[in-house]
Amino acid sequence: MALSASDSKIHHTSAIELRGISKFFPGVVANQDITLDIYAGEIHALLGENGAGKSTLISILAGLHRPDAGTIIIGGVERRLGSPRDSLLAGIGTVFQHVLLAPTLSVIENLMLGGSWKNKLDKESARSRFAELCGLLAVTIDPEALVGSLSLGQRQQVEIMRALWRGGERVLILDEPTSMLTPQGVIELGHVMKRLRENGVAIVFVTHKLREAYELCDRISVLRNGAFAGQINPDHGSGMGEEETIEQIIRMMFDKEGQSDSTVDNGGTNVAVRNVFADSQTRSISVAAKEVSTIALPGECGLSAVSFEVARGEIFGIAGIDGNGQKHLAEVLAGQRDLATGQIELDGEDISVLKVSERRDRGFRYLTDDRVGEGIVSDHSVATNLVAKSIGENPYWKYGFTKWRAIFSFARRQIKKYDIRTPSERTSIGRLSGGNIQKALFAREMDDNAEIVLLNKPTYGLDLQNIASARDRIREGASRGITTLLISTELEELIDLADRIGVMYQGQMVGIVEANPGSENRIGSLMTGASLN
Amino acid sequence: MSELLTETFVTALLFGSVTAGVPLLLAGIGEQISEKSGVLNIGLEGMMLVGAYTGFCAAYYFDSFWLGFLFGGLGGVSVAMLMVLFCVILGLNQIVIGIALTLGADGLTALLHHFQFSRTYPRLSAVEPLVIPVVGDIPYLGEVFFHRHPVVYLAVGLVFFLVWLFKRTYVGLNLQAAGDVPAALDVTGVSVRSTRTWAVLATGFLAGVGGAFLANIGAGIFVPHMIHGAGFIGIVLAMLARGHPTWVLYGAALFGVSLSLTTALQVAGFNIPTDVVQMLPFTMVIVMLILLGRNSYLPAALALPYIRGER
């Protein structure tokens, strides 16, 4: 199974040696005494929960943070990486988790960024370098397209190109590169990484997804609580199978025995199909979209005549490659975007013209995929954010006065109930990890009056435990009779959770498929538009 | 009304428009550079004031318009250095610091002028224009546009230089990235801080030269508080121009005409209260903002300090 098992000669030239790296932030030990070798020509996975210290270690290698202790040895020489420039000069290229491209510049301009003012802007040589990298990575992108108009997968390819543009010939760091990619995108990324490995580049691959790490990587290092927790060599030839290896990694990551079963590791081995749909015909229709269309601005994907019906208590998955209209669908349903034609019905009543708050009053809840930008006010406390959608309402506000005591005690109860890890209810929510922010959003949206929830990529960027708890939360909601619309790009997640799956392709709902383990191929071909022509 | 449109009136109006428009142009493109890089420079008015004062003093004592412009530019740079220190290096609020710099410069120049000249207002000699051959002989227009101090030609030339700079050089790319996604620039190894620093210093220089032009060529004297909102009009121009230097040129021309009209109407003895006439340029600002401000494009990271590693 492991691609690396046969073809990788084990290289033992160190590209980078980390010796006793420590980094302290106020109140937090982000990295503690990490010693790690990364060899030339290997794909090295860096695994760990959110907050395990992966990002900090990456930032140190990228020159964004300076370590408080320890040394970095590159090509046998001790180097100080004081700035991103030092890192690039040392041959380290980084692709960050959050896309760092200027949307108003073209692809080629983004790649040329960072040249010295003394040099002439040389588009011709940039273009030939671009063509060369396109060849190396086997991708096709229009160099003159504005980055703002590209899909996320394409933007990531541009980011990889930029990491390789100058620097990156020694080490390429990919920080959670697959979290925004489609299954097809992940496969393409795998090819790109293997091509680079053949060229002797060391690739550091940060991920949450164990199976990916197992399949793509030559070695896997695990971080836990900022410290090095262990290393595994999947192609060790010890006869250790995939399941065994993954179990061992989970033990390293969480330090407990087999608790995280295979539903957690995205394995799809433990898929329980709740065939709610079978009896949904007899149940009442909760949400229905009828021929819904929207107007798209350039660079967006609008909807054209999307129709579906969802039964009460059903989990209806919405699959599709990112950028095929999911954003518009979510916003139209939530009431944040006007629809051009068609209508949306809630319990048989047309709600197309209702405002966000009116839909909320009818029990409609929306969990955005833009957790930090749209979901929370990051400078405000956890408590304020937990009541942010009931501002002005009893019992938290009375006669225009804020009842802090009521808000704080409500927040404390929610924090306990939803296991939100925060120093206190008064902490700014922006300081929490992504998983805890998501828990707070679940706490806010899945309240007792919720009847329909629309979840847009609820597990994106979360670690295994938080993914598991989010999925439990969704199942638990459905069992309470909440109708769930689940937008996700993770096919395995949809098949695991949903009863039926509608597939979006270029703004249309091209098919609705019953979710069971065998439907992957059918959905996959719908997602890529293959079954249309 | 017909006596208003005499040849002399129109020529004087156009001549005055150029004189009034050039400081706005310099300040506007200066502001544009700084805004491109993500620094909203509200201190523009203050930079113009200090430039006007230092530029006037240099021109007066050295008896040279060129040295006047040089020192005017350096005066603007000195205020810009404070802006750099507080806003780019220390990351303080750009709006608060900008207002403080403008108010501070207003008081400082009035005070210095009082020490230096007490209550006298010495006047510079008239400027020696550089007449451009051939086009300078065009009736009326030749005199309006081509009998000018070379700085006027340089200012217009600068617009086209900036068009080239923004589109065709690394400087332009880096400036735009610093204003849109500073982290994207940082990770390519170019310091956001130094990019923004140079941008703000350039703004200071241009605003200072603009101020010196206003004092030395526009008025021929320095009077405290004489910039009188020109810096703020410059900020408006830069915001409306959405990154195009040529749009600043058109805007400066438009505002130049309305400023000149203010003077011309007063000179012509037209029977409108002066207060109303003096409101004209600022009414224009409001009208322009209503018409075009809705679509004004601003860099995404404008007025946001950049701190490496912060999300």
mmCIF file of C-alpha atoms in Angstrom, chain A residues 63-64 82-85 88 96 98 100-105 109 112-117 119-121 162, chain B residues 166-171 173-177 180-181 183-190 297 306 308-309 311:
data_model
loop_
_atom_site.group_PDB
_atom_site.id
_atom_site.type_symbol
_atom_site.label_atom_id
_atom_site.label_comp_id
_atom_site.label_asym_id
_atom_site.label_seq_id
_atom_site.Cartn_x
_atom_site.Cartn_y
_atom_site.Cartn_z
ATOM 1 C CA GLY A 63 12.094 32.235 9.534
ATOM 2 C CA LEU A 64 8.936 33.730 11.005
ATOM 3 C CA GLY A 82 16.253 35.196 11.503
ATOM 4 C CA SER A 83 13.908 36.178 8.701
ATOM 5 C CA PRO A 84 11.982 34.623 5.817
ATOM 6 C CA ARG A 85 14.810 35.768 3.547
ATOM 7 C CA LEU A 88 14.814 31.158 1.432
ATOM 8 C CA PHE A 96 1.535 27.977 4.475
ATOM 9 C CA HIS A 98 -3.518 29.917 4.879
ATOM 10 C CA LEU A 100 -0.625 33.924 1.232
ATOM 11 C CA LEU A 101 -1.095 35.305 -2.257
ATOM 12 C CA ALA A 102 -2.194 38.771 -3.287
ATOM 13 C CA PRO A 103 -5.587 38.265 -4.981
ATOM 14 C CA THR A 104 -5.291 41.503 -6.959
ATOM 15 C CA LEU A 105 -2.085 40.410 -8.688
ATOM 16 C CA GLU A 109 3.138 38.708 -10.638
ATOM 17 C CA MET A 112 7.736 37.467 -9.185
ATOM 18 C CA LEU A 113 7.009 39.206 -5.887
ATOM 19 C CA GLY A 114 9.972 39.748 -3.712
ATOM 20 C CA GLY A 115 12.502 40.745 -6.333
ATOM 21 C CA SER A 116 15.019 43.413 -5.499
ATOM 22 C CA TRP A 117 14.111 46.930 -6.619
ATOM 23 C CA ASN A 119 16.518 44.484 -10.821
ATOM 24 C CA LYS A 120 14.431 44.933 -13.885
ATOM 25 C CA LEU A 121 11.067 43.225 -13.858
ATOM 26 C CA ARG A 162 6.359 30.165 -5.257
ATOM 27 C CA PHE B 166 3.572 50.453 -10.588
ATOM 28 C CA LYS B 167 3.101 48.203 -13.603
ATOM 29 C CA ARG B 168 6.545 47.309 -14.781
ATOM 30 C CA THR B 169 8.898 47.084 -11.824
ATOM 31 C CA TYR B 170 9.478 45.015 -8.720
ATOM 32 C CA VAL B 171 8.947 48.172 -6.697
ATOM 33 C CA LEU B 173 4.657 44.721 -7.329
ATOM 34 C CA ASN B 174 6.134 44.829 -3.856
ATOM 35 C CA LEU B 175 4.216 47.994 -2.988
ATOM 36 C CA GLN B 176 0.933 46.467 -4.066
ATOM 37 C CA ALA B 177 1.562 43.254 -2.156
ATOM 38 C CA ASP B 180 -2.939 43.910 -0.076
ATOM 39 C CA VAL B 181 -1.483 40.851 1.641
ATOM 40 C CA ALA B 183 2.335 38.450 4.705
ATOM 41 C CA ALA B 184 2.587 37.329 1.067
ATOM 42 C CA LEU B 185 5.401 39.804 0.567
ATOM 43 C CA ASP B 186 7.078 38.920 3.836
ATOM 44 C CA VAL B 187 7.333 35.235 3.036
ATOM 45 C CA THR B 188 9.099 35.995 -0.225
ATOM 46 C CA GLY B 189 11.879 37.554 1.794
ATOM 47 C CA VAL B 190 11.121 41.249 1.233
ATOM 48 C CA TYR B 297 -10.889 50.621 -4.181
ATOM 49 C CA TYR B 306 1.908 44.465 9.933
ATOM 50 C CA ARG B 308 5.153 39.183 11.409
ATOM 51 C CA GLY B 309 3.685 35.847 12.451
ATOM 52 C CA ARG B 311 -2.675 35.905 11.890
#
